[in-house]
């Protein structure tokens, strides 16, 4: 009892999406009676994240849960942790292959490019030919990959269909409006999370285009759920972050206590949340969903 | 005694006529003003985008509203930063203050269910108190405001994130709009004015109407957002305060030479603390408008806004070291900032290049402004 | 002779361990020019800052028209009619002459509900007052930075006089000025004095003091060495008092004459 | 003539004995130094974490390496910022420069297949050129370096993002480590020293060994990372340069009063431009080490690092306005910064509170430093 | 008399539209003190900045030991033996006395492959040179900010003398100083002159000039009004020349005596 695990994410302090995972580890920690610490680089600098993993390793926890935001940067510190005999589970970003190469027990997550591509396939089916990918986090490689996956599924060049929107909601909104005005033939939108989705909703609403453009987004929030219900957003890609936080804690605890561990990686997503399955999602959006 | 005076004046008049400066001075006086650089800049920028993006809808009513809103945002914080900078200090905690105020409002309304008007008042009170603390520390310790407000940049941001996570387990808090429905104060920040006017304008064909979707038949421009009204109000307030009142003279004096001002009885400490509070006030107006418009607050709002405010002010001709500047200039700086940012979009330029443009414009603007300032003040 | 306008009795001022003033008494009467002389660090500036409300004395009394007063800020002293023109800090170069002239006491005018700075009146008065002092400005909007040193001093003096100063304190107004500008400032002092204003004139320069002074007080290491009437003392005696007499003797052998 | 001199000395000696300052001056001189505040701070911080996080592995060999590396990172940029700040300027473009240099190296090696040594040399050359441009603009235009380098903060970051997206459609470029395998220069930035020593240490049980995986049997601390070596080398270089050489005196002089320095023949412009270049050099060392260690470069690397450098320097006792400071102080500032940042993790404190701590430490440190500085320099 | 060490012939200097100097010729001989007088804005500072390599003259020649030279920086002028002590900009208060003393010409010592600042020697020489000038320092590490105004001037003069200045230029060294400090500085000038160094001494104060000057040149509006030997001219005549004669006459009626 009382095992100590550390979860290291790549997200800056203020990234809201990670709260679901924080809540998940809190729940799991309580249920399993273990201690789980959440750590992240305050500004989202991946080099800082590598230091945090090294530091976590130095503190000899019973297990480390980490994202593979950048394989190059993180493979070293993570494989050192493995070599030190600390069980590692990778979550969220990164691929199964990378996880194996590091020597982690398993990967719980969703590959970003594939998720973007999944979104793109749905969009293609809905007849999207020209789209806008609102990237509020242009410096994060995963964000760019999502846009690229979407573009590839549509079979078009990404080009300047991805915009660097910044994080300020009013600016995002204005930029989306400006883009849609200058590119009126745009018939698909992809946003990469609530930060860009909310202002985009406001922009569409103000331009009277709500519901006329095929709109997909990553991740959930109460506003997004509302928009799915009212047919403005077609789908939200839900990688079920709750599982990414909850499962590794449970698995690591069981490994520590009874030496049991599943043999394969787990895909927590992509799950598509649409009007059909919104009801349950909505209740916990932003907290457990 | 009177004789000596008279005689000397006559002599001096002679001398001045010699200088051959007097004839031009009237013309110069009209043109050579602190905001001249910003005026030229604004004209150039508009000319540029009229050529480059004239056909892209940038100057249609919707387009105008589009860049106006962005400029208005910059202007709101620029007015605060401008007065503070003229008073000789500056504030790096503006961005963190925006995040902080937003979360305070959202927490109180959504999480604790308090009425929106109460939350807004509390947020303003807190912001003013923190602004006063900033000013108090700067004055008491004699440290440069760069350091003190840099410390608050970190403290406030950290506290905001911590508070929002500790109380709600989220760093983004939504649902404020619903909670503020029908509130007696909230519309002051989130509403739109003159909707009727725009309906009429669309009826006579000046403004387009939506042709499809749920809003078909309504004008494409719904009204003037309160954000713009606030910006205009703050600009007018700041401009009148600075150039037309006693207090404005004190602001200039405090920034120009605080010791000299203190000696003639200007309450410099009070002026500076009040300006720190005003800067915090503007940040909170910004935050409240944003929260009310988008219905959510996030702990990371306002990142790097302090720089954007300072850039607007500096483009507008103010002196980084205080004692010189103009609110109109700062507003024009904000306009330039907003128009360039959105204009590049309308013009279809790769959006990451925006930062490069911004840097170059900043450099050119300050060089021009320095030249103008030297002509006015006789600095060397 | 008339009663003193302002009298400071036994003023002491300590800055932490430093004793800047150690019992200094000086009085100023209407229409007289009281010269305060003393070497560097004698405490002249500290003394007049006490007089003008910048510093609070550690001990001692300030009497205005015979009544004891305490000044908690420069504003208080100004309200009591004591105006000061500081050596370097007279003016803010970036601001216009009018703004500088009225700084701290801007005239106001009602426009609807708000009070605004009455520029029309302010400009007019500024131009007039400056003209009275013999300075003709190109425009009241001219930045002070474009004026010469003597002109700036004159703006500061004109300002103090205009605001009904009964006592005008001048801290080394002439030390950076040339002969012409100096004589201008001295002439101004003379003019002001004739209007019945008491003047405290601080200088290192015995000649300048002798030119306009009615009484002379010499400070040395925070103490008064004594006060003399005009005519009771020669320039050489004053000089000796200031320097403490000794080094100067050595110098004179080599150089001859007074400095 | 000699007589007069002698006599006066005697008199003065009398006077000085009176002052009763002389006896204490020797003791004071030993203690009262610019870095005193930082020394006290460092002792306090270590004491604090020994108590709070003593059992958490923070002071085990791996733990020590961990916070050493973080501190070394801060120290590398702090040394550059320190010398520049003492020379009277500062550089807000350090963070953007880090991102820029990293992308340049990664692009050249991975994308264009050029050898790593060549890429590194080109990156340094570019950085030095940009540093020189920064300096040149500051000196030619007479603008405050705050404005000029703020412009470059935006220009460089924008250019970095644009270049990396335009050429690779990604903002992160990986695979540098593989491309740099066996390179004659690259190991200088990415390697580790004294591996033998640590093998020995692990054999005698002082350092743990890996127990699993391909590295089983090797010590958990592989060696001292080159980053730390660079930091130490730069600190020594900076310290010697500043306090022991002619050029160091010029740095102080340029920052203390550039006009006075110019008049006695100090080549102020050269000194300042060289310091801007040195600051850019340090940023590039930082970037290269990071790229070589982690094998990838991203356009967002180094965000806000300029503030962290400035904070380290200021905690270390330097004066924001130039002419006063110490490299050792800056290094201690970096150490404090690194230890606090990692220590809070070891102590398990909520990570968002880190910023609050940082802000408070900054405030306390500068207040203490101001007090010490006044004692030394007789400022008021 | 000996040949001039430095001679400036017909110097003109324009700043854009401003004509600061309009044909000024001045020479300095070994062991003489040449006083440069003139009102504010007469061009004194501009002239000596030309002489010390800060400004390049628009027209005119600079002769050192009879040979024409051009100075492209203050360093050049210093190498030619011309050292300058500026009014406000003499010293950097935050730095130690030694560092200030050696600023720009630090003594070096080899330690292995690198050259380092030789502090031991520098400190010793500084202490000695200051002692020669009559200033005894507590420690060479003492910050200049803790010295008095006169002491700072002396450090600057000692520095210039030590570095083998053959011509020493002093820009208003006495204007902010008290009597005692002034006489110290004047005594220092006298000492230095006796060592065979030529001195250019700029002042507004005719008394100070008369005390040490061998020759006097008056500048007015960028032009030389003439040069006089000691004994050829009285203080009153000098004063009149500086002021242009007219206003002063008015003043004298009211105030009596010279300023
Ligand atoms: N704020 C202060 N804190 C500590 N000491 C002070 C302060 N102000 C003045 N002093 C000290 O008090 C003494 C008197 O200084 P003061 O400025 O009054 O001299 P002064 O007669 O005006 O000299 P000067 O002729 O150089 O202007 C000096 O020793 C000075 O160092
Ligand atoms: N860098 C400059 N640019 C433009 N004008 C200048 C410059 N330097 C000096 N001047 C002008 O040249 C003239 C002579 O100035 P200078 O400083 O040489 O006078 P000065 O005799 O030293 O006066 P003071 O006694 O006040 O020191 C003045 O009119 C001044 O305004
Ligand atoms: Mg004084
Ligand atoms: Mg001069």
XYZ file of N, CA, C and O in Angstrom, chain A residues 59-126:
272
model
N 14.022 10.193 -7.856
C 13.298 10.082 -6.594
C 12.767 8.667 -6.359
O 12.018 8.437 -5.402
N 13.150 7.714 -7.232
C 12.814 6.299 -7.061
C 11.353 5.998 -6.782
O 11.012 5.424 -5.744
N 10.457 6.364 -7.691
C 9.050 6.023 -7.481
C 8.803 4.559 -7.840
O 9.693 3.880 -8.349
N 7.585 4.110 -7.598
C 7.250 2.729 -7.943
C 6.810 2.590 -9.390
O 6.604 1.487 -9.875
N 6.679 3.722 -10.056
C 6.339 3.663 -11.465
C 6.232 5.059 -12.035
O 5.981 6.017 -11.307
N 6.502 5.161 -13.348
C 6.406 6.460 -14.003
C 5.428 6.352 -15.152
O 5.440 5.371 -15.913
N 4.563 7.348 -15.252
C 3.643 7.440 -16.377
C 4.013 8.704 -17.123
O 4.095 9.772 -16.519
N 4.281 8.584 -18.421
C 4.736 9.783 -19.129
C 4.223 9.789 -20.550
O 3.905 8.735 -21.127
N 4.125 10.969 -21.116
C 3.766 11.083 -22.524
C 5.045 11.040 -23.357
O 6.125 11.329 -22.845
N 4.887 10.668 -24.632
C 6.052 10.737 -25.524
C 5.803 11.886 -26.488
O 5.533 11.695 -27.669
N 5.880 13.070 -25.948
C 5.567 14.242 -26.763
C 6.585 14.387 -27.888
O 6.261 14.851 -28.974
N 7.817 14.032 -27.611
C 8.846 14.029 -28.644
C 9.771 12.864 -28.349
O 10.468 12.854 -27.342
N 9.739 11.903 -29.244
C 10.490 10.677 -28.990
C 11.969 10.965 -28.802
O 12.614 10.445 -27.902
N 12.499 11.845 -29.637
C 13.930 12.145 -29.561
C 14.323 12.647 -28.186
O 15.330 12.257 -27.626
N 13.511 13.546 -27.680
C 13.856 14.182 -26.419
C 13.671 13.228 -25.252
O 14.480 13.183 -24.327
N 12.579 12.453 -25.301
C 12.184 11.736 -24.091
C 12.642 10.292 -24.024
O 12.627 9.682 -22.966
N 13.085 9.739 -25.173
C 13.431 8.319 -25.147
C 14.596 8.058 -24.194
O 14.593 7.059 -23.467
N 15.555 8.966 -24.175
C 16.710 8.769 -23.302
C 16.319 8.678 -21.837
O 16.520 7.650 -21.189
N 15.739 9.734 -21.307
C 15.372 9.713 -19.888
C 14.417 8.563 -19.539
O 14.569 7.935 -18.489
N 13.478 8.268 -20.434
C 12.514 7.216 -20.106
C 13.186 5.853 -20.104
O 12.932 5.019 -19.225
N 14.074 5.598 -21.073
C 14.706 4.282 -21.073
C 15.672 4.152 -19.904
O 15.873 3.047 -19.385
N 16.235 5.274 -19.464
C 17.048 5.207 -18.250
C 16.210 4.801 -17.050
O 16.659 4.028 -16.202
N 15.005 5.322 -16.985
C 14.124 4.951 -15.881
C 13.834 3.469 -15.927
O 13.883 2.769 -14.909
N 13.554 2.979 -17.155
C 13.289 1.549 -17.315
C 14.507 0.745 -16.853
O 14.390 -0.227 -16.116
N 15.690 1.232 -17.278
C 16.911 0.512 -16.950
C 17.165 0.518 -15.450
O 17.820 -0.370 -14.917
N 16.659 1.502 -14.795
C 16.843 1.560 -13.347
C 15.862 0.639 -12.631
O 15.882 0.538 -11.400
N 15.017 -0.009 -13.416
C 14.090 -0.956 -12.833
C 12.763 -0.341 -12.452
O 11.989 -0.938 -11.715
N 12.509 0.873 -12.957
C 11.227 1.505 -12.652
C 10.256 1.196 -13.786
O 10.569 1.447 -14.949
N 9.103 0.632 -13.467
C 8.146 0.367 -14.542
C 7.611 1.668 -15.135
O 7.314 2.605 -14.407
N 7.540 1.705 -16.458
C 7.085 2.912 -17.144
C 5.900 2.572 -18.017
O 5.904 1.560 -18.711
N 4.877 3.404 -17.964
C 3.776 3.295 -18.925
C 3.685 4.620 -19.657
O 3.724 5.673 -19.035
N 3.601 4.536 -20.981
C 3.502 5.788 -21.730
C 2.046 6.023 -22.085
O 1.276 5.081 -22.286
N 1.678 7.279 -22.144
C 0.289 7.622 -22.429
C 0.223 8.737 -23.457
O 1.234 9.372 -23.788
N -1.022 8.964 -23.926
C -1.334 10.139 -24.746
C -0.526 10.206 -26.023
O -0.791 9.450 -26.952
N 0.446 11.076 -26.116
C 1.180 11.234 -27.371
C 2.157 10.085 -27.573
O 2.548 9.421 -26.633
N 2.595 9.933 -28.800
C 3.546 8.873 -29.118
C 2.830 7.650 -29.674
O 1.605 7.585 -29.667
N 3.628 6.704 -30.148
C 3.041 5.508 -30.760
C 3.445 4.275 -29.966
O 4.352 4.322 -29.138
N 2.748 3.183 -30.271
C 3.060 1.908 -29.622
C 4.506 1.495 -29.858
O 5.180 1.008 -28.973
N 4.950 1.713 -31.114
C 6.306 1.289 -31.459
C 7.328 2.051 -30.613
O 8.280 1.473 -30.098
N 7.108 3.360 -30.491
C 8.034 4.158 -29.699
C 8.028 3.680 -28.261
O 9.069 3.579 -27.604
N 6.850 3.381 -27.773
C 6.713 2.926 -26.398
C 7.507 1.642 -26.195
O 8.220 1.486 -25.203
N 7.397 0.738 -27.162
C 8.142 -0.525 -27.068
C 9.624 -0.268 -27.085
O 10.387 -0.846 -26.302
N 10.046 0.610 -27.987
C 11.478 0.887 -28.126
C 12.063 1.422 -26.820
O 13.205 1.154 -26.470
N 11.276 2.160 -26.121
C 11.740 2.697 -24.847
C 11.851 1.608 -23.794
O 12.656 1.686 -22.878
N 11.013 0.577 -23.976
C 10.991 -0.489 -22.984
C 9.876 -0.315 -21.979
O 9.886 -0.913 -20.897
N 8.895 0.528 -22.343
C 7.759 0.730 -21.447
C 6.870 -0.503 -21.444
O 6.903 -1.326 -22.363
N 6.058 -0.629 -20.399
C 5.164 -1.779 -20.293
C 4.111 -1.742 -21.384
O 3.773 -2.750 -21.984
N 3.577 -0.575 -21.609
C 2.518 -0.438 -22.606
C 2.279 1.021 -22.916
O 2.844 1.901 -22.267
N 1.433 1.280 -23.898
C 1.076 2.648 -24.252
C -0.436 2.780 -24.179
O -1.168 1.925 -24.671
N -0.898 3.789 -23.515
C -2.331 4.057 -23.467
C -2.546 5.401 -24.123
O -2.162 6.427 -23.575
N -3.144 5.410 -25.312
C -3.297 6.724 -25.938
C -3.885 6.637 -27.309
O -4.515 5.653 -27.685
N -3.675 7.680 -28.023
C -4.199 7.743 -29.363
C -3.139 8.398 -30.212
O -2.616 9.448 -29.868
N -2.791 7.778 -31.307
C -1.803 8.394 -32.193
C -2.395 9.627 -32.858
O -3.490 9.575 -33.400
N -1.672 10.724 -32.800
C -2.241 11.991 -33.243
C -2.504 12.043 -34.745
O -3.553 12.494 -35.184
N -1.532 11.593 -35.488
C -1.704 11.659 -36.934
C -2.918 10.843 -37.351
O -3.782 11.283 -38.097
N -3.005 9.631 -36.786
C -4.125 8.761 -37.117
C -5.442 9.382 -36.686
O -6.459 9.281 -37.381
N -5.441 10.028 -35.534
C -6.668 10.652 -35.069
C -7.094 11.762 -36.020
O -8.273 11.884 -36.371
N -6.109 12.544 -36.444
C -6.408 13.597 -37.404
C -6.947 12.998 -38.683
O -7.903 13.494 -39.282
N -6.345 11.900 -39.054
C -6.766 11.251 -40.293
C -8.194 10.720 -40.157
O -9.008 10.841 -41.069
N -8.483 10.156 -38.969
C -9.838 9.679 -38.719
C -10.842 10.802 -38.885
O -11.900 10.637 -39.517
N -10.499 11.959 -38.346
C -11.383 13.109 -38.472
C -11.538 13.484 -39.935
O -12.637 13.782 -40.422
N -10.405 13.451 -40.636
C -10.425 13.802 -42.055
C -11.305 12.868 -42.862
O -12.022 13.301 -43.771
N -11.283 11.586 -42.504
C -12.107 10.636 -43.257
C -13.596 10.934 -43.075
O -14.380 10.890 -44.021
N -13.961 11.260 -41.824
C -15.363 11.630 -41.599
C -15.722 12.881 -42.391
O -16.824 12.999 -42.943
N -14.787 13.807 -42.420
C -15.040 15.058 -43.120
C -15.184 14.806 -44.614
O -16.056 15.361 -45.274
N -14.337 13.921 -45.113
C -14.391 13.624 -46.545
C -15.753 13.030 -46.913
O -16.360 13.396 -47.909
N -16.204 12.133 -46.025
C -17.494 11.519 -46.257
C -18.596 12.579 -46.289
O -19.594 12.434 -46.980
N -18.395 13.655 -45.507
C -19.400 14.717 -45.479
C -19.203 15.707 -46.612
O -19.878 16.729 -46.671
